[in-house]
Amino acid sequence: QSALTQPASVSGSPGQSITISCTGTSSDVGGFDRVSWYQQHPGKAPKLMIYDVINRPSGVSNRFSGSKSGNTASLTISGLQAEDEADYYCSSYRRSSTYVFGTGTKVTVL
Amino acid sequence: QVQLVQSGTELRKPGASVKVSCKASGYTLTGYYMHWVRQAPGQGLEWMGVIYPNGIDRSYAQKFRGRISVTRDTSTSTVYMELGSLKSEDTAVYFCARELPESCHFDYWGQGTLVTVSS
């Protein structure tokens, strides 16, 4: 059960936009609109940022947005801020009632 | 408010087992799925398994089948994850995470429990 593929790191300057990709297969990302994204600061539990590909939970900034095309989902952070510096993980429902996470992306604000 | 409070740090020898608890408050345990996710030092998140709202059905990642068991005690609103035949590679922080039925995402997480496997 291999993990979803994410870039190891993405960086941007304050105010810029960055996009993190999450590539899976037709058995997970491509087969279901059940991709979620999590932000994790060092030593903390993950925090839900996006669910069902495009939806933001209450309280999450509208600078965070999600999308999907085929087997690849994406998270875009616009108007990058220092507080956005963290690790980000995608997750997808996978066939047979299981789940899979992405490899994780470290976002650095320059 | 919803809270998931996990048990404390554990140290085990190779071959032993560990049981981590996750006490839920602020909602009805029987109305939600509870998942377990782990994170080895410096590594990514790894989904391990889930117990369904009925407390009977479970699903486990193939990697852990045969040595993982997720159980629930509704009288104390606590979910347990037991992992056996521990190896050094099982050293990780273990998280519980809640899922609203059929939502397929994890909206609340426990604070994590560090399990260290070392001789």
CSV table of C-alpha atoms in Angstrom, one decimal:
chain,number,residue,atom,x,y,z
A,1,GLN,CA,0.0,0.0,0.0
A,2,SER,CA,2.1,2.9,-1.3
A,3,ALA,CA,1.6,6.4,-0.1
A,4,LEU,CA,0.4,9.2,-2.3
A,5,THR,CA,3.2,11.2,-3.9
A,6,GLN,CA,3.8,14.8,-2.8
A,7,PRO,CA,6.8,17.1,-3.4
A,8,ALA,CA,9.2,17.0,-0.5
A,9,SER,CA,9.3,20.8,-0.2
A,10,VAL,CA,7.8,23.9,-1.6
A,11,SER,CA,8.7,27.5,-0.8
A,12,GLY,CA,7.5,31.0,-1.5
A,13,SER,CA,7.8,34.5,-0.3
A,14,PRO,CA,5.2,36.3,1.8
A,15,GLY,CA,2.2,37.2,-0.3
A,16,GLN,CA,2.9,34.7,-3.0
A,17,SER,CA,0.9,31.7,-4.0
A,18,ILE,CA,2.1,28.1,-3.9
A,19,THR,CA,0.6,24.8,-5.0
A,20,ILE,CA,1.2,21.4,-3.5
A,21,SER,CA,0.4,18.4,-5.6
A,22,CYS,CA,-0.7,14.9,-4.4
A,23,THR,CA,-0.6,12.1,-7.0
A,24,GLY,CA,-2.3,8.8,-6.5
A,25,THR,CA,-4.1,6.3,-8.7
A,26,SER,CA,-7.6,5.5,-9.9
A,27,SER,CA,-8.0,3.4,-6.7
A,28,ASP,CA,-7.8,6.4,-4.5
A,29,VAL,CA,-7.4,10.0,-5.6
A,30,GLY,CA,-8.8,9.5,-9.1
A,31,GLY,CA,-11.6,7.2,-8.0
A,32,PHE,CA,-13.2,9.2,-5.3
A,33,ASP,CA,-13.8,12.9,-4.5
A,34,ARG,CA,-12.6,12.1,-0.9
A,35,VAL,CA,-9.3,14.0,-0.8
A,36,SER,CA,-8.5,15.9,2.4
A,37,TRP,CA,-5.5,18.1,3.4
A,38,TYR,CA,-3.9,18.5,6.8
A,39,GLN,CA,-1.5,21.1,8.2
A,40,GLN,CA,1.0,20.0,10.8
A,41,HIS,CA,3.3,22.2,12.8
A,42,PRO,CA,6.3,20.7,14.6
A,43,GLY,CA,5.3,18.6,17.6
A,44,LYS,CA,1.6,19.2,17.0
A,45,ALA,CA,-1.3,17.1,15.8
A,46,PRO,CA,-2.5,17.5,12.2
A,47,LYS,CA,-5.2,20.0,11.5
A,48,LEU,CA,-7.9,19.6,8.8
A,49,MET,CA,-7.6,22.3,6.1
A,50,ILE,CA,-9.6,20.9,3.1
A,51,TYR,CA,-12.0,18.0,2.7
A,52,ASP,CA,-13.8,16.4,-0.2
A,53,VAL,CA,-11.3,18.0,-2.5
A,54,ILE,CA,-12.5,21.6,-2.4
A,55,ASN,CA,-14.3,22.2,0.9
A,56,ARG,CA,-12.9,24.3,3.8
A,57,PRO,CA,-14.0,23.6,7.4
A,58,SER,CA,-15.3,26.5,9.4
A,59,GLY,CA,-12.4,28.6,10.7
A,60,VAL,CA,-9.9,27.8,8.0
A,61,SER,CA,-8.7,30.8,6.0
A,62,ASN,CA,-10.1,31.2,2.5
A,63,ARG,CA,-6.4,31.5,1.4
A,64,PHE,CA,-6.5,27.7,1.3
A,65,SER,CA,-8.1,26.1,-1.7
A,66,GLY,CA,-8.2,22.6,-3.2
A,67,SER,CA,-8.7,21.1,-6.6
A,68,LYS,CA,-8.4,17.8,-8.4
A,69,SER,CA,-7.7,16.6,-12.0
A,70,GLY,CA,-7.6,12.9,-12.7
A,71,ASN,CA,-5.3,11.1,-10.2
A,72,THR,CA,-3.7,14.4,-8.9
A,73,ALA,CA,-5.1,16.6,-6.2
A,74,SER,CA,-3.7,20.0,-5.4
A,75,LEU,CA,-3.7,22.4,-2.4
A,76,THR,CA,-3.1,26.1,-3.2
A,77,ILE,CA,-2.1,28.6,-0.5
A,78,SER,CA,-2.5,32.2,-1.7
A,79,GLY,CA,-1.2,35.3,0.1
A,80,LEU,CA,1.4,33.1,1.8
A,81,GLN,CA,2.0,34.1,5.5
A,82,ALA,CA,4.7,33.2,8.0
A,83,GLU,CA,2.2,31.1,10.0
A,84,ASP,CA,1.7,28.9,6.9
A,85,GLU,CA,5.1,27.4,7.3
A,86,ALA,CA,4.4,23.8,8.3
A,87,ASP,CA,4.2,20.3,6.9
A,88,TYR,CA,1.2,19.5,4.7
A,89,TYR,CA,-0.3,16.0,4.0
A,90,CYS,CA,-3.0,14.9,1.6
A,91,SER,CA,-5.2,11.9,2.4
A,92,SER,CA,-7.6,9.9,0.3
A,93,TYR,CA,-10.1,7.2,0.8
A,94,ARG,CA,-8.9,4.1,-0.9
A,95,ARG,CA,-10.9,1.0,-2.0
A,96,SER,CA,-11.8,-1.7,0.6
A,97,SER,CA,-12.5,0.8,3.4
A,98,THR,CA,-8.9,1.9,3.9
A,99,TYR,CA,-7.2,5.3,3.7
A,100,VAL,CA,-3.8,6.5,2.5
A,101,PHE,CA,-1.8,9.6,3.3
A,102,GLY,CA,0.6,11.5,1.1
A,103,THR,CA,4.4,11.6,1.6
A,104,GLY,CA,4.2,15.1,3.0
A,105,THR,CA,5.4,18.5,1.9
A,106,LYS,CA,7.4,21.0,3.9
A,107,VAL,CA,6.3,24.5,3.1
A,108,THR,CA,8.9,27.2,3.8
A,109,VAL,CA,8.1,30.9,3.8
A,110,LEU,CA,11.2,32.7,2.6
B,1,GLN,CA,-16.2,21.1,23.0
B,2,VAL,CA,-14.8,18.0,21.3
B,3,GLN,CA,-11.6,16.6,22.8
B,4,LEU,CA,-9.6,13.4,22.3
B,5,VAL,CA,-7.1,12.9,25.1
B,6,GLN,CA,-4.6,10.1,24.7
B,7,SER,CA,-2.6,8.1,27.2
B,8,GLY,CA,1.1,8.9,28.0
B,9,THR,CA,4.4,7.9,26.6
B,10,GLU,CA,5.3,4.2,26.5
B,11,LEU,CA,8.5,2.3,26.3
B,12,ARG,CA,8.5,-1.3,25.2
B,13,LYS,CA,11.0,-4.0,24.3
B,14,PRO,CA,11.0,-5.7,20.9
B,15,GLY,CA,8.4,-8.5,20.7
B,16,ALA,CA,6.2,-6.9,23.4
B,17,SER,CA,2.8,-5.3,22.8
B,18,VAL,CA,1.4,-1.8,23.7
B,19,LYS,CA,-2.1,-0.5,24.2
B,20,VAL,CA,-2.8,3.2,23.7
B,21,SER,CA,-6.0,4.8,24.8
B,22,CYS,CA,-8.0,7.7,23.4
B,23,LYS,CA,-10.7,9.2,25.6
B,24,ALA,CA,-13.4,11.1,23.8
B,25,SER,CA,-15.4,13.9,25.3
B,26,GLY,CA,-17.9,16.5,24.0
B,27,TYR,CA,-19.7,14.2,21.6
B,28,THR,CA,-21.2,10.7,21.5
B,29,LEU,CA,-18.6,8.1,20.7
B,30,THR,CA,-21.0,5.7,19.1
B,31,GLY,CA,-21.9,8.2,16.4
B,32,TYR,CA,-18.4,8.4,14.9
B,33,TYR,CA,-15.6,6.4,13.4
B,34,MET,CA,-12.3,6.5,15.2
B,35,HIS,CA,-9.1,6.1,13.3
B,36,TRP,CA,-5.5,5.5,14.3
B,37,VAL,CA,-2.6,7.1,12.5
B,38,ARG,CA,1.1,7.0,13.3
B,39,GLN,CA,4.1,9.0,12.5
B,40,ALA,CA,7.7,7.7,12.9
B,41,PRO,CA,10.3,10.2,13.8
B,42,GLY,CA,10.9,12.7,11.0
B,43,GLN,CA,8.5,10.7,8.7
B,44,GLY,CA,5.0,11.2,7.3
B,45,LEU,CA,1.6,10.1,8.5
B,46,GLU,CA,0.6,6.5,8.1
B,47,TRP,CA,-3.0,5.3,8.4
B,48,MET,CA,-3.3,2.2,10.6
B,49,GLY,CA,-7.0,1.3,11.1
B,50,VAL,CA,-10.5,2.3,12.1
B,51,ILE,CA,-13.3,1.1,14.4
B,52,TYR,CA,-16.8,1.8,13.1
B,53,PRO,CA,-19.6,3.5,15.0
B,54,ASN,CA,-21.2,0.2,15.7
B,55,GLY,CA,-18.1,-0.8,17.7
B,56,ILE,CA,-18.1,-4.2,15.9
B,57,ASP,CA,-16.7,-3.6,12.4
B,58,ARG,CA,-13.1,-2.6,11.9
B,59,SER,CA,-10.8,-2.1,9.0
B,60,TYR,CA,-7.0,-2.3,9.2
B,61,ALA,CA,-4.2,-1.4,6.8
B,62,GLN,CA,-2.8,-4.6,5.3
B,63,LYS,CA,0.6,-3.8,6.8
B,64,PHE,CA,-0.7,-4.2,10.3
B,65,ARG,CA,-3.3,-7.0,10.0
B,66,GLY,CA,-2.6,-9.8,12.4
B,67,ARG,CA,-0.9,-7.6,15.1
B,68,ILE,CA,-3.3,-4.7,15.5
B,69,SER,CA,-6.6,-4.5,17.4
B,70,VAL,CA,-8.8,-1.5,17.9
B,71,THR,CA,-11.4,-1.8,20.6
B,72,ARG,CA,-13.9,0.5,22.3
B,73,ASP,CA,-15.4,0.9,25.8
B,74,THR,CA,-18.5,3.0,25.5
B,75,SER,CA,-18.9,3.2,29.3
B,76,THR,CA,-15.8,5.3,29.5
B,77,SER,CA,-15.9,6.8,26.0
B,78,THR,CA,-12.5,5.4,25.3
B,79,VAL,CA,-11.0,3.8,22.2
B,80,TYR,CA,-8.0,1.6,22.4
B,81,MET,CA,-5.3,0.6,19.9
B,82,GLU,CA,-3.2,-2.4,20.7
B,83,LEU,CA,-0.2,-3.3,18.6
B,84,GLY,CA,1.7,-6.5,19.1
B,85,SER,CA,5.0,-8.1,18.1
B,86,LEU,CA,6.7,-4.7,18.3
B,87,LYS,CA,9.8,-3.9,16.4
B,88,SER,CA,12.1,-0.9,16.5
B,89,GLU,CA,10.4,0.4,13.3
B,90,ASP,CA,7.2,0.8,15.3
B,91,THR,CA,8.8,3.6,17.3
B,92,ALA,CA,6.4,6.5,16.5
B,93,VAL,CA,3.9,9.0,17.7
B,94,TYR,CA,0.4,7.4,17.5
B,95,PHE,CA,-2.7,9.6,17.0
B,96,CYS,CA,-6.4,8.9,17.2
B,97,ALA,CA,-8.6,10.9,14.9
B,98,ARG,CA,-12.4,11.2,14.6
B,99,GLU,CA,-14.4,10.8,11.4
B,100,LEU,CA,-18.1,11.7,11.0
B,101,PRO,CA,-19.7,8.7,9.3
B,102,GLU,CA,-19.1,8.6,5.6
B,103,SER,CA,-17.2,11.9,5.6
B,104,CYS,CA,-13.9,10.3,4.8
B,105,HIS,CA,-11.9,13.0,6.6
B,106,PHE,CA,-10.5,13.4,10.2
B,107,ASP,CA,-11.9,16.5,11.9
B,108,TYR,CA,-10.5,16.1,15.4
B,109,TRP,CA,-7.2,14.6,16.5
B,110,GLY,CA,-5.7,13.4,19.8
B,111,GLN,CA,-2.5,15.0,21.0
B,112,GLY,CA,-0.5,11.9,20.1
B,113,THR,CA,1.3,9.2,22.2
B,114,LEU,CA,5.0,8.5,21.8
B,115,VAL,CA,5.7,4.8,21.7
B,116,THR,CA,9.4,3.9,21.8
B,117,VAL,CA,10.5,0.3,21.1
B,118,SER,CA,14.0,-0.4,22.3
B,119,SER,CA,15.9,-3.2,23.9
